[in-house]
Amino acid sequence: MSKHIQPASASTAGTSPVATPVTAMTVRGAKGARKLTMLTAYDYPSATLVDQCGIDMILVGDSLGMVMLGRDDTISVTMDEMVHHCRAVTRGTKRALVIADMPFMSYEPGVETALTNAARLFQQGGVRAVKLEGGREILPQVQALVQAGIPVVGHIGLTPQRVAALGGFKVQGKTAEAARRLMDEAKALEDAGAFCIVLEAIPAPIASRITAAVGVPTIGIGAGSDCDGQVLVFHDLLGLFDRFVPKFVKQYANLRDIAAQAISEYRQDVENGDFPGTEHSFRMPEEENAKLDND
């Protein structure tokens, strides 16, 4: 068990168990000691909620393009949009390590582009780590960011920014050759300085092999239970996204239905004249009201 953080217990559910901020070093040190938790958040209220529940890492994902902005993919998300949402999330976070996705083409062109854009996410967005999708082709960027003092999270397997090249949202590493490539990429990312690696949509046996082979934590999403931690999208976990539920998602609540019921009840109350009631209205002294009748 890491000496820096204690996991939330049933008696402390809903509140952050320890105020000590989580850092990249904390996360790396948890390898083999305890399971890590990561959730996405895109705004102040969701960030405060996730943070208060003791989640280790908050990812401001470029998935905001789909779940917050209604787009069909993550590719069109811009740096300005990422900075905007990162600012909101970091305002609501006291303990969790806030990580930002570097959006499409904000790092692929080369080291200087990656450094410039990561600096914006740090200085303007307030995050304390960035996540890059890809393997060997982005190792120079990972190394440069780490050398500049910017902690990096790797991301291999299904990389949503490259869905066009991958032929859609498909499981990766299903052949021995593809699995070996993923294992090599994970080791290369560790050697480049990544402090943890997200494994997305990878067969569980391959994710298990990768987890055992690298010395940094693996964070799974659709990669089985042997990873060092797990990440889910906030809206998927709570049943707020209306289009589809990925196979790897466990919905812990269906808040969309609960919210729809509440909104419908509000509409009915207004239409029936039941809201607002006297308890929701402001009063004034009767004698002052009476004076108006004499005007």
PDB file of C-alpha atoms in Angstrom:
ATOM      1  CA  MET A   1       0.000   0.000   0.000  1.00  0.00           C
ATOM      2  CA  SER A   2       1.391   3.400  -0.960  1.00  0.00           C
ATOM      3  CA  LYS A   3       2.205   5.495   2.086  1.00  0.00           C
ATOM      4  CA  HIS A   4       0.986   8.596   0.261  1.00  0.00           C
ATOM      5  CA  ILE A   5      -2.670   7.642  -0.231  1.00  0.00           C
ATOM      6  CA  GLN A   6      -5.174   5.450   1.519  1.00  0.00           C
ATOM      7  CA  PRO A   7      -8.130   4.105  -0.478  1.00  0.00           C
ATOM      8  CA  ALA A   8     -11.636   5.311   0.317  1.00  0.00           C
ATOM      9  CA  SER A   9     -13.527   3.114   2.775  1.00  0.00           C
ATOM     10  CA  ALA A  10     -17.264   2.639   3.113  1.00  0.00           C
ATOM     11  CA  SER A  11     -17.305   5.105   6.004  1.00  0.00           C
ATOM     12  CA  THR A  12     -15.631   7.803   3.912  1.00  0.00           C
ATOM     13  CA  ALA A  13     -17.512   7.228   0.648  1.00  0.00           C
ATOM     14  CA  GLY A  14     -18.199  10.497  -1.123  1.00  0.00           C
ATOM     15  CA  THR A  15     -15.333  12.392   0.496  1.00  0.00           C
ATOM     16  CA  SER A  16     -11.638  12.510  -0.281  1.00  0.00           C
ATOM     17  CA  PRO A  17      -9.943  10.268   2.323  1.00  0.00           C
ATOM     18  CA  VAL A  18      -6.610  12.138   2.320  1.00  0.00           C
ATOM     19  CA  ALA A  19      -5.879  15.686   1.166  1.00  0.00           C
ATOM     20  CA  THR A  20      -2.329  14.925   0.000  1.00  0.00           C
ATOM     21  CA  PRO A  21      -2.286  15.610  -3.762  1.00  0.00           C
ATOM     22  CA  VAL A  22      -1.630  12.672  -6.065  1.00  0.00           C
ATOM     23  CA  THR A  23       1.434  13.139  -8.273  1.00  0.00           C
ATOM     24  CA  ALA A  24       2.991  11.274 -11.161  1.00  0.00           C
ATOM     25  CA  MET A  25       5.510   9.831  -8.698  1.00  0.00           C
ATOM     26  CA  THR A  26       2.675   8.652  -6.445  1.00  0.00           C
ATOM     27  CA  VAL A  27       1.060   6.856  -9.361  1.00  0.00           C
ATOM     28  CA  ARG A  28       4.291   5.237 -10.496  1.00  0.00           C
ATOM     29  CA  GLY A  29       5.018   4.125  -6.947  1.00  0.00           C
ATOM     30  CA  ALA A  30       1.694   2.313  -6.701  1.00  0.00           C
ATOM     31  CA  LYS A  31       2.848  -0.385  -9.143  1.00  0.00           C
ATOM     32  CA  GLY A  32       2.426  -3.730  -7.415  1.00  0.00           C
ATOM     33  CA  ALA A  33       1.133  -2.093  -4.227  1.00  0.00           C
ATOM     34  CA  ARG A  34      -2.492  -1.240  -4.968  1.00  0.00           C
ATOM     35  CA  LYS A  35      -4.982  -0.738  -7.768  1.00  0.00           C
ATOM     36  CA  LEU A  36      -5.286   2.749  -9.250  1.00  0.00           C
ATOM     37  CA  THR A  37      -8.465   4.528 -10.314  1.00  0.00           C
ATOM     38  CA  MET A  38      -8.978   7.031 -13.119  1.00  0.00           C
ATOM     39  CA  LEU A  39     -12.151   8.747 -14.387  1.00  0.00           C
ATOM     40  CA  THR A  40     -12.734  11.409 -16.968  1.00  0.00           C
ATOM     41  CA  ALA A  41     -14.184  14.785 -16.066  1.00  0.00           C
ATOM     42  CA  TYR A  42     -14.805  17.782 -18.279  1.00  0.00           C
ATOM     43  CA  ASP A  43     -16.217  20.520 -16.044  1.00  0.00           C
ATOM     44  CA  TYR A  44     -16.173  21.923 -12.508  1.00  0.00           C
ATOM     45  CA  PRO A  45     -19.118  19.982 -10.980  1.00  0.00           C
ATOM     46  CA  SER A  46     -18.008  16.586 -12.295  1.00  0.00           C
ATOM     47  CA  ALA A  47     -14.409  17.270 -11.244  1.00  0.00           C
ATOM     48  CA  THR A  48     -15.381  18.179  -7.689  1.00  0.00           C
ATOM     49  CA  LEU A  49     -17.512  15.040  -7.432  1.00  0.00           C
ATOM     50  CA  VAL A  50     -14.838  12.707  -8.780  1.00  0.00           C
ATOM     51  CA  ASP A  51     -12.151  14.332  -6.633  1.00  0.00           C
ATOM     52  CA  GLN A  52     -14.208  14.142  -3.429  1.00  0.00           C
ATOM     53  CA  CYS A  53     -14.807  10.422  -4.012  1.00  0.00           C
ATOM     54  CA  GLY A  54     -11.081   9.698  -3.796  1.00  0.00           C
ATOM     55  CA  ILE A  55     -10.351   8.853  -7.442  1.00  0.00           C
ATOM     56  CA  ASP A  56      -6.586   8.956  -8.048  1.00  0.00           C
ATOM     57  CA  MET A  57      -6.488  10.492 -11.526  1.00  0.00           C
ATOM     58  CA  ILE A  58      -8.858  12.702 -13.475  1.00  0.00           C
ATOM     59  CA  LEU A  59      -8.464  12.570 -17.244  1.00  0.00           C
ATOM     60  CA  VAL A  60      -9.694  15.553 -19.213  1.00  0.00           C
ATOM     61  CA  GLY A  61     -10.174  13.392 -22.260  1.00  0.00           C
ATOM     62  CA  ASP A  62     -10.654  14.479 -25.836  1.00  0.00           C
ATOM     63  CA  SER A  63     -13.710  12.234 -25.515  1.00  0.00           C
ATOM     64  CA  LEU A  64     -15.331  15.522 -24.525  1.00  0.00           C
ATOM     65  CA  GLY A  65     -15.854  15.997 -28.259  1.00  0.00           C
ATOM     66  CA  MET A  66     -18.384  13.157 -28.189  1.00  0.00           C
ATOM     67  CA  VAL A  67     -19.922  13.172 -24.705  1.00  0.00           C
ATOM     68  CA  MET A  68     -19.951  16.951 -24.134  1.00  0.00           C
ATOM     69  CA  LEU A  69     -20.090  18.442 -27.640  1.00  0.00           C
ATOM     70  CA  GLY A  70     -22.093  15.790 -29.488  1.00  0.00           C
ATOM     71  CA  ARG A  71     -19.568  15.049 -32.207  1.00  0.00           C
ATOM     72  CA  ASP A  72     -19.028  11.683 -33.847  1.00  0.00           C
ATOM     73  CA  ASP A  73     -15.374  11.307 -32.858  1.00  0.00           C
ATOM     74  CA  THR A  74     -12.517  12.942 -30.957  1.00  0.00           C
ATOM     75  CA  ILE A  75     -10.499  14.110 -33.954  1.00  0.00           C
ATOM     76  CA  SER A  76     -12.002  17.604 -34.258  1.00  0.00           C
ATOM     77  CA  VAL A  77     -11.270  18.621 -30.647  1.00  0.00           C
ATOM     78  CA  THR A  78      -8.963  21.638 -30.570  1.00  0.00           C
ATOM     79  CA  MET A  79      -6.287  22.852 -28.184  1.00  0.00           C
ATOM     80  CA  ASP A  80      -8.450  25.859 -27.257  1.00  0.00           C
ATOM     81  CA  GLU A  81     -11.289  23.517 -26.295  1.00  0.00           C
ATOM     82  CA  MET A  82      -8.968  21.323 -24.249  1.00  0.00           C
ATOM     83  CA  VAL A  83      -7.531  24.311 -22.378  1.00  0.00           C
ATOM     84  CA  HIS A  84     -11.051  25.615 -21.673  1.00  0.00           C
ATOM     85  CA  HIS A  85     -12.205  22.331 -20.138  1.00  0.00           C
ATOM     86  CA  CYS A  86      -8.926  21.751 -18.283  1.00  0.00           C
ATOM     87  CA  ARG A  87      -9.317  25.106 -16.547  1.00  0.00           C
ATOM     88  CA  ALA A  88     -12.767  24.146 -15.309  1.00  0.00           C
ATOM     89  CA  VAL A  89     -11.604  20.732 -14.074  1.00  0.00           C
ATOM     90  CA  THR A  90      -8.514  21.973 -12.254  1.00  0.00           C
ATOM     91  CA  ARG A  91     -10.604  24.605 -10.441  1.00  0.00           C
ATOM     92  CA  GLY A  92     -12.629  21.775  -8.945  1.00  0.00           C
ATOM     93  CA  THR A  93      -9.767  19.433  -8.045  1.00  0.00           C
ATOM     94  CA  LYS A  94      -7.786  19.389  -4.816  1.00  0.00           C
ATOM     95  CA  ARG A  95      -6.361  15.850  -4.596  1.00  0.00           C
ATOM     96  CA  ALA A  96      -6.521  13.917  -7.862  1.00  0.00           C
ATOM     97  CA  LEU A  97      -3.801  14.142 -10.487  1.00  0.00           C
ATOM     98  CA  VAL A  98      -5.335  15.962 -13.471  1.00  0.00           C
ATOM     99  CA  ILE A  99      -4.162  14.638 -16.844  1.00  0.00           C
ATOM    100  CA  ALA A 100      -5.027  16.179 -20.205  1.00  0.00           C
ATOM    101  CA  ASP A 101      -5.310  14.415 -23.514  1.00  0.00           C
ATOM    102  CA  MET A 102      -3.196  16.103 -26.149  1.00  0.00           C
ATOM    103  CA  PRO A 103      -5.657  16.439 -29.036  1.00  0.00           C
ATOM    104  CA  PHE A 104      -5.171  15.232 -32.578  1.00  0.00           C
ATOM    105  CA  MET A 105      -2.228  16.892 -34.381  1.00  0.00           C
ATOM    106  CA  SER A 106      -1.130  18.795 -31.272  1.00  0.00           C
ATOM    107  CA  TYR A 107       1.959  16.564 -30.929  1.00  0.00           C
ATOM    108  CA  GLU A 108       2.264  14.359 -34.040  1.00  0.00           C
ATOM    109  CA  PRO A 109       4.087  16.994 -36.184  1.00  0.00           C
ATOM    110  CA  GLY A 110       7.156  16.904 -33.947  1.00  0.00           C
ATOM    111  CA  VAL A 111       8.903  17.721 -30.714  1.00  0.00           C
ATOM    112  CA  GLU A 112       8.534  21.520 -30.858  1.00  0.00           C
ATOM    113  CA  THR A 113       4.800  21.294 -31.530  1.00  0.00           C
ATOM    114  CA  ALA A 114       4.383  18.840 -28.663  1.00  0.00           C
ATOM    115  CA  LEU A 115       6.340  21.026 -26.240  1.00  0.00           C
ATOM    116  CA  THR A 116       4.429  24.175 -27.180  1.00  0.00           C
ATOM    117  CA  ASN A 117       1.013  22.586 -26.794  1.00  0.00           C
ATOM    118  CA  ALA A 118       1.837  20.656 -23.614  1.00  0.00           C
ATOM    119  CA  ALA A 119       3.087  23.922 -22.111  1.00  0.00           C
ATOM    120  CA  ARG A 120      -0.307  25.493 -22.841  1.00  0.00           C
ATOM    121  CA  LEU A 121      -2.115  22.661 -21.092  1.00  0.00           C
ATOM    122  CA  PHE A 122       0.178  23.104 -18.070  1.00  0.00           C
ATOM    123  CA  GLN A 123       0.315  26.899 -17.897  1.00  0.00           C
ATOM    124  CA  GLN A 124      -3.182  27.806 -19.076  1.00  0.00           C
ATOM    125  CA  GLY A 125      -5.100  24.632 -18.262  1.00  0.00           C
ATOM    126  CA  GLY A 126      -3.453  23.887 -14.919  1.00  0.00           C
ATOM    127  CA  VAL A 127      -2.983  20.139 -15.508  1.00  0.00           C
ATOM    128  CA  ARG A 128       0.000  18.230 -14.151  1.00  0.00           C
ATOM    129  CA  ALA A 129       0.405  15.513 -16.799  1.00  0.00           C
ATOM    130  CA  VAL A 130      -0.491  14.884 -20.440  1.00  0.00           C
ATOM    131  CA  LYS A 131      -1.513  11.764 -22.353  1.00  0.00           C
ATOM    132  CA  LEU A 132      -0.357  10.940 -25.885  1.00  0.00           C
ATOM    133  CA  GLU A 133      -1.736   8.215 -28.129  1.00  0.00           C
ATOM    134  CA  GLY A 134       0.679   6.050 -30.052  1.00  0.00           C
ATOM    135  CA  GLY A 135       3.828   3.969 -29.850  1.00  0.00           C
ATOM    136  CA  ARG A 136       7.258   4.168 -31.446  1.00  0.00           C
ATOM    137  CA  GLU A 137       6.294   7.003 -33.774  1.00  0.00           C
ATOM    138  CA  ILE A 138       5.876   9.415 -30.845  1.00  0.00           C
ATOM    139  CA  LEU A 139       8.845   8.366 -28.686  1.00  0.00           C
ATOM    140  CA  PRO A 140      10.858  11.540 -29.471  1.00  0.00           C
ATOM    141  CA  GLN A 141       7.933  13.669 -28.259  1.00  0.00           C
ATOM    142  CA  VAL A 142       7.537  11.613 -25.081  1.00  0.00           C
ATOM    143  CA  GLN A 143      11.239  11.888 -24.311  1.00  0.00           C
ATOM    144  CA  ALA A 144      11.285  15.646 -24.937  1.00  0.00           C
ATOM    145  CA  LEU A 145       8.253  16.274 -22.748  1.00  0.00           C
ATOM    146  CA  VAL A 146       9.665  14.217 -19.884  1.00  0.00           C
ATOM    147  CA  GLN A 147      13.017  15.980 -20.160  1.00  0.00           C
ATOM    148  CA  ALA A 148      11.166  19.305 -19.995  1.00  0.00           C
ATOM    149  CA  GLY A 149       9.547  18.253 -16.704  1.00  0.00           C
ATOM    150  CA  ILE A 150       6.124  17.347 -18.106  1.00  0.00           C
ATOM    151  CA  PRO A 151       4.921  13.917 -16.909  1.00  0.00           C
ATOM    152  CA  VAL A 152       3.562  11.745 -19.733  1.00  0.00           C
ATOM    153  CA  VAL A 153       0.944   8.996 -19.831  1.00  0.00           C
ATOM    154  CA  GLY A 154       1.224   6.632 -22.786  1.00  0.00           C
ATOM    155  CA  HIS A 155      -1.780   5.161 -24.605  1.00  0.00           C
ATOM    156  CA  ILE A 156      -1.659   2.093 -26.858  1.00  0.00           C
ATOM    157  CA  GLY A 157      -4.103  -0.424 -28.276  1.00  0.00           C
ATOM    158  CA  LEU A 158      -7.241   1.222 -29.589  1.00  0.00           C
ATOM    159  CA  THR A 159      -6.228   4.849 -30.074  1.00  0.00           C
ATOM    160  CA  PRO A 160      -9.388   6.840 -30.903  1.00  0.00           C
ATOM    161  CA  GLN A 161      -7.490   9.613 -32.701  1.00  0.00           C
ATOM    162  CA  ARG A 162      -6.395   6.989 -35.247  1.00  0.00           C
ATOM    163  CA  VAL A 163      -9.692   5.197 -35.803  1.00  0.00           C
ATOM    164  CA  ALA A 164      -9.589   5.996 -39.515  1.00  0.00           C
ATOM    165  CA  ALA A 165      -6.272   4.170 -39.862  1.00  0.00           C
ATOM    166  CA  LEU A 166      -7.384   1.344 -37.572  1.00  0.00           C
ATOM    167  CA  GLY A 167     -10.599   0.727 -39.512  1.00  0.00           C
ATOM    168  CA  GLY A 168     -12.927   1.789 -36.711  1.00  0.00           C
ATOM    169  CA  PHE A 169     -13.304   1.153 -32.986  1.00  0.00           C
ATOM    170  CA  LYS A 170     -11.898  -2.386 -32.963  1.00  0.00           C
ATOM    171  CA  VAL A 171     -10.050  -4.542 -30.451  1.00  0.00           C
ATOM    172  CA  GLN A 172      -6.287  -4.429 -31.050  1.00  0.00           C
ATOM    173  CA  GLY A 173      -3.602  -7.096 -30.553  1.00  0.00           C
ATOM    174  CA  LYS A 174      -5.677 -10.139 -31.456  1.00  0.00           C
ATOM    175  CA  THR A 175      -2.871 -11.834 -33.389  1.00  0.00           C
ATOM    176  CA  ALA A 176       0.492 -12.925 -32.010  1.00  0.00           C
ATOM    177  CA  GLU A 177       2.289 -10.436 -34.268  1.00  0.00           C
ATOM    178  CA  ALA A 178       0.058  -7.546 -33.213  1.00  0.00           C
ATOM    179  CA  ALA A 179       0.381  -8.539 -29.559  1.00  0.00           C
ATOM    180  CA  ARG A 180       4.191  -8.569 -29.771  1.00  0.00           C
ATOM    181  CA  ARG A 181       4.079  -5.104 -31.308  1.00  0.00           C
ATOM    182  CA  LEU A 182       1.961  -3.796 -28.439  1.00  0.00           C
ATOM    183  CA  MET A 183       4.303  -5.342 -25.863  1.00  0.00           C
ATOM    184  CA  ASP A 184       7.299  -3.767 -27.590  1.00  0.00           C
ATOM    185  CA  GLU A 185       5.555  -0.367 -27.708  1.00  0.00           C
ATOM    186  CA  ALA A 186       4.690  -0.506 -24.011  1.00  0.00           C
ATOM    187  CA  LYS A 187       8.308  -1.204 -23.099  1.00  0.00           C
ATOM    188  CA  ALA A 188       9.503   1.557 -25.421  1.00  0.00           C
ATOM    189  CA  LEU A 189       7.120   4.071 -23.841  1.00  0.00           C
ATOM    190  CA  GLU A 190       8.381   3.101 -20.389  1.00  0.00           C
ATOM    191  CA  ASP A 191      11.974   3.542 -21.554  1.00  0.00           C
ATOM    192  CA  ALA A 192      11.057   6.954 -22.992  1.00  0.00           C
ATOM    193  CA  GLY A 193       9.863   8.066 -19.569  1.00  0.00           C
ATOM    194  CA  ALA A 194       6.087   7.535 -19.474  1.00  0.00           C
ATOM    195  CA  PHE A 195       5.001   7.116 -15.844  1.00  0.00           C
ATOM    196  CA  CYS A 196       1.971   4.980 -16.719  1.00  0.00           C
ATOM    197  CA  ILE A 197       0.363   3.541 -19.842  1.00  0.00           C
ATOM    198  CA  VAL A 198      -3.312   3.279 -20.818  1.00  0.00           C
ATOM    199  CA  LEU A 199      -4.197  -0.013 -22.504  1.00  0.00           C
ATOM    200  CA  GLU A 200      -7.424   0.294 -24.484  1.00  0.00           C
ATOM    201  CA  ALA A 201      -9.413  -2.521 -26.104  1.00  0.00           C
ATOM    202  CA  ILE A 202      -6.683  -5.136 -25.817  1.00  0.00           C
ATOM    203  CA  PRO A 203      -7.356  -8.853 -25.122  1.00  0.00           C
ATOM    204  CA  ALA A 204      -7.041  -9.501 -21.395  1.00  0.00           C
ATOM    205  CA  PRO A 205      -4.186 -12.065 -21.723  1.00  0.00           C
ATOM    206  CA  ILE A 206      -2.074  -9.557 -23.697  1.00  0.00           C
ATOM    207  CA  ALA A 207      -2.789  -6.746 -21.249  1.00  0.00           C
ATOM    208  CA  SER A 208      -1.746  -9.090 -18.452  1.00  0.00           C
ATOM    209  CA  ARG A 209       1.547  -9.837 -20.206  1.00  0.00           C
ATOM    210  CA  ILE A 210       2.213  -6.139 -20.765  1.00  0.00           C
ATOM    211  CA  THR A 211       1.424  -5.335 -17.135  1.00  0.00           C
ATOM    212  CA  ALA A 212       3.893  -7.959 -15.948  1.00  0.00           C
ATOM    213  CA  ALA A 213       6.583  -6.846 -18.396  1.00  0.00           C
ATOM    214  CA  VAL A 214       6.710  -3.116 -17.640  1.00  0.00           C
ATOM    215  CA  GLY A 215       7.764  -1.380 -14.453  1.00  0.00           C
ATOM    216  CA  VAL A 216       5.139   1.379 -14.655  1.00  0.00           C
ATOM    217  CA  PRO A 217       1.415   1.028 -13.938  1.00  0.00           C
ATOM    218  CA  THR A 218      -0.946   0.021 -16.720  1.00  0.00           C
ATOM    219  CA  ILE A 219      -4.425   1.553 -16.743  1.00  0.00           C
ATOM    220  CA  GLY A 220      -6.962  -0.599 -18.518  1.00  0.00           C
ATOM    221  CA  ILE A 221     -10.102   0.277 -20.414  1.00  0.00           C
ATOM    222  CA  GLY A 222     -11.430  -2.845 -22.042  1.00  0.00           C
ATOM    223  CA  ALA A 223      -8.179  -4.644 -21.196  1.00  0.00           C
ATOM    224  CA  GLY A 224      -9.146  -7.039 -18.416  1.00  0.00           C
ATOM    225  CA  SER A 225      -8.659  -7.114 -14.679  1.00  0.00           C
ATOM    226  CA  ASP A 226      -4.908  -7.710 -14.462  1.00  0.00           C
ATOM    227  CA  CYS A 227      -4.020  -4.101 -15.272  1.00  0.00           C
ATOM    228  CA  ASP A 228      -2.667  -1.986 -12.418  1.00  0.00           C
ATOM    229  CA  GLY A 229      -5.682   0.309 -12.614  1.00  0.00           C
ATOM    230  CA  GLN A 230      -8.818   1.116 -14.564  1.00  0.00           C
ATOM    231  CA  VAL A 231     -10.288   4.145 -16.341  1.00  0.00           C
ATOM    232  CA  LEU A 232     -13.835   4.840 -17.489  1.00  0.00           C
ATOM    233  CA  VAL A 233     -15.615   7.783 -19.054  1.00  0.00           C
ATOM    234  CA  PHE A 234     -17.690   9.675 -16.468  1.00  0.00           C
ATOM    235  CA  HIS A 235     -20.795   9.685 -18.673  1.00  0.00           C
ATOM    236  CA  ASP A 236     -20.528   5.946 -19.399  1.00  0.00           C
ATOM    237  CA  LEU A 237     -20.178   4.986 -15.735  1.00  0.00           C
ATOM    238  CA  LEU A 238     -23.251   7.048 -14.774  1.00  0.00           C
ATOM    239  CA  GLY A 239     -25.413   6.210 -17.795  1.00  0.00           C
ATOM    240  CA  LEU A 240     -25.462   9.769 -19.142  1.00  0.00           C
ATOM    241  CA  PHE A 241     -24.335   9.126 -22.739  1.00  0.00           C
ATOM    242  CA  ASP A 242     -27.274   8.405 -25.023  1.00  0.00           C
ATOM    243  CA  ARG A 243     -25.717   6.791 -28.107  1.00  0.00           C
ATOM    244  CA  PHE A 244     -24.152   3.496 -27.045  1.00  0.00           C
ATOM    245  CA  VAL A 245     -22.615   1.603 -24.138  1.00  0.00           C
ATOM    246  CA  PRO A 246     -19.234   0.020 -24.943  1.00  0.00           C
ATOM    247  CA  LYS A 247     -18.815  -3.661 -24.021  1.00  0.00           C
ATOM    248  CA  PHE A 248     -16.136  -2.844 -21.452  1.00  0.00           C
ATOM    249  CA  VAL A 249     -18.318  -0.389 -19.508  1.00  0.00           C
ATOM    250  CA  LYS A 250     -20.053  -1.226 -16.264  1.00  0.00           C
ATOM    251  CA  GLN A 251     -22.880   1.250 -15.687  1.00  0.00           C
ATOM    252  CA  TYR A 252     -23.037   1.915 -11.959  1.00  0.00           C
ATOM    253  CA  ALA A 253     -26.126   4.107 -12.332  1.00  0.00           C
ATOM    254  CA  ASN A 254     -28.544   5.312 -14.991  1.00  0.00           C
ATOM    255  CA  LEU A 255     -28.690   8.998 -14.176  1.00  0.00           C
ATOM    256  CA  ARG A 256     -30.108   9.863 -17.586  1.00  0.00           C
ATOM    257  CA  ASP A 257     -33.408   8.157 -16.710  1.00  0.00           C
ATOM    258  CA  ILE A 258     -33.426   9.712 -13.239  1.00  0.00           C
ATOM    259  CA  ALA A 259     -32.787  13.161 -14.694  1.00  0.00           C
ATOM    260  CA  ALA A 260     -35.439  12.667 -17.378  1.00  0.00           C
ATOM    261  CA  GLN A 261     -37.998  11.768 -14.710  1.00  0.00           C
ATOM    262  CA  ALA A 262     -37.122  14.851 -12.660  1.00  0.00           C
ATOM    263  CA  ILE A 263     -37.344  17.150 -15.692  1.00  0.00           C
ATOM    264  CA  SER A 264     -40.691  15.669 -16.715  1.00  0.00           C
ATOM    265  CA  GLU A 265     -42.060  16.153 -13.189  1.00  0.00           C
ATOM    266  CA  TYR A 266     -40.903  19.795 -13.270  1.00  0.00           C
ATOM    267  CA  ARG A 267     -42.681  20.361 -16.591  1.00  0.00           C
ATOM    268  CA  GLN A 268     -45.888  18.801 -15.277  1.00  0.00           C
ATOM    269  CA  ASP A 269     -45.773  20.849 -12.064  1.00  0.00           C
ATOM    270  CA  VAL A 270     -45.391  24.090 -14.001  1.00  0.00           C
ATOM    271  CA  GLU A 271     -48.153  23.204 -16.446  1.00  0.00           C
ATOM    272  CA  ASN A 272     -50.492  22.216 -13.589  1.00  0.00           C
ATOM    273  CA  GLY A 273     -49.699  25.300 -11.524  1.00  0.00           C
ATOM    274  CA  ASP A 274     -48.143  23.257  -8.721  1.00  0.00           C
ATOM    275  CA  PHE A 275     -44.735  24.924  -8.993  1.00  0.00           C
ATOM    276  CA  PRO A 276     -43.686  27.268  -7.579  1.00  0.00           C
ATOM    277  CA  GLY A 277     -45.538  26.815  -4.308  1.00  0.00           C
ATOM    278  CA  THR A 278     -45.671  29.255  -1.434  1.00  0.00           C
ATOM    279  CA  GLU A 279     -42.565  27.641   0.035  1.00  0.00           C
ATOM    280  CA  HIS A 280     -40.637  28.664  -3.107  1.00  0.00           C
ATOM    281  CA  SER A 281     -41.910  32.256  -3.166  1.00  0.00           C
ATOM    282  CA  PHE A 282     -40.817  35.440  -1.389  1.00  0.00           C
ATOM    283  CA  ARG A 283     -43.148  37.437   0.859  1.00  0.00           C
ATOM    284  CA  MET A 284     -43.432  41.068   1.861  1.00  0.00           C
ATOM    285  CA  PRO A 285     -45.050  42.685   4.929  1.00  0.00           C
ATOM    286  CA  GLU A 286     -48.830  42.787   4.558  1.00  0.00           C
ATOM    287  CA  GLU A 287     -48.953  46.462   5.552  1.00  0.00           C
ATOM    288  CA  GLU A 288     -46.545  47.325   2.751  1.00  0.00           C
ATOM    289  CA  ASN A 289     -48.597  45.349   0.271  1.00  0.00           C
ATOM    290  CA  ALA A 290     -51.754  47.103   1.490  1.00  0.00           C
ATOM    291  CA  LYS A 291     -50.220  50.508   0.763  1.00  0.00           C
ATOM    292  CA  LEU A 292     -50.138  49.605  -2.884  1.00  0.00           C
ATOM    293  CA  ASP A 293     -53.914  49.199  -2.868  1.00  0.00           C
ATOM    294  CA  ASN A 294     -54.280  52.810  -1.736  1.00  0.00           C
ATOM    295  CA  ASP A 295     -52.188  54.239  -4.554  1.00  0.00           C
TER     296      ASP A 295
END
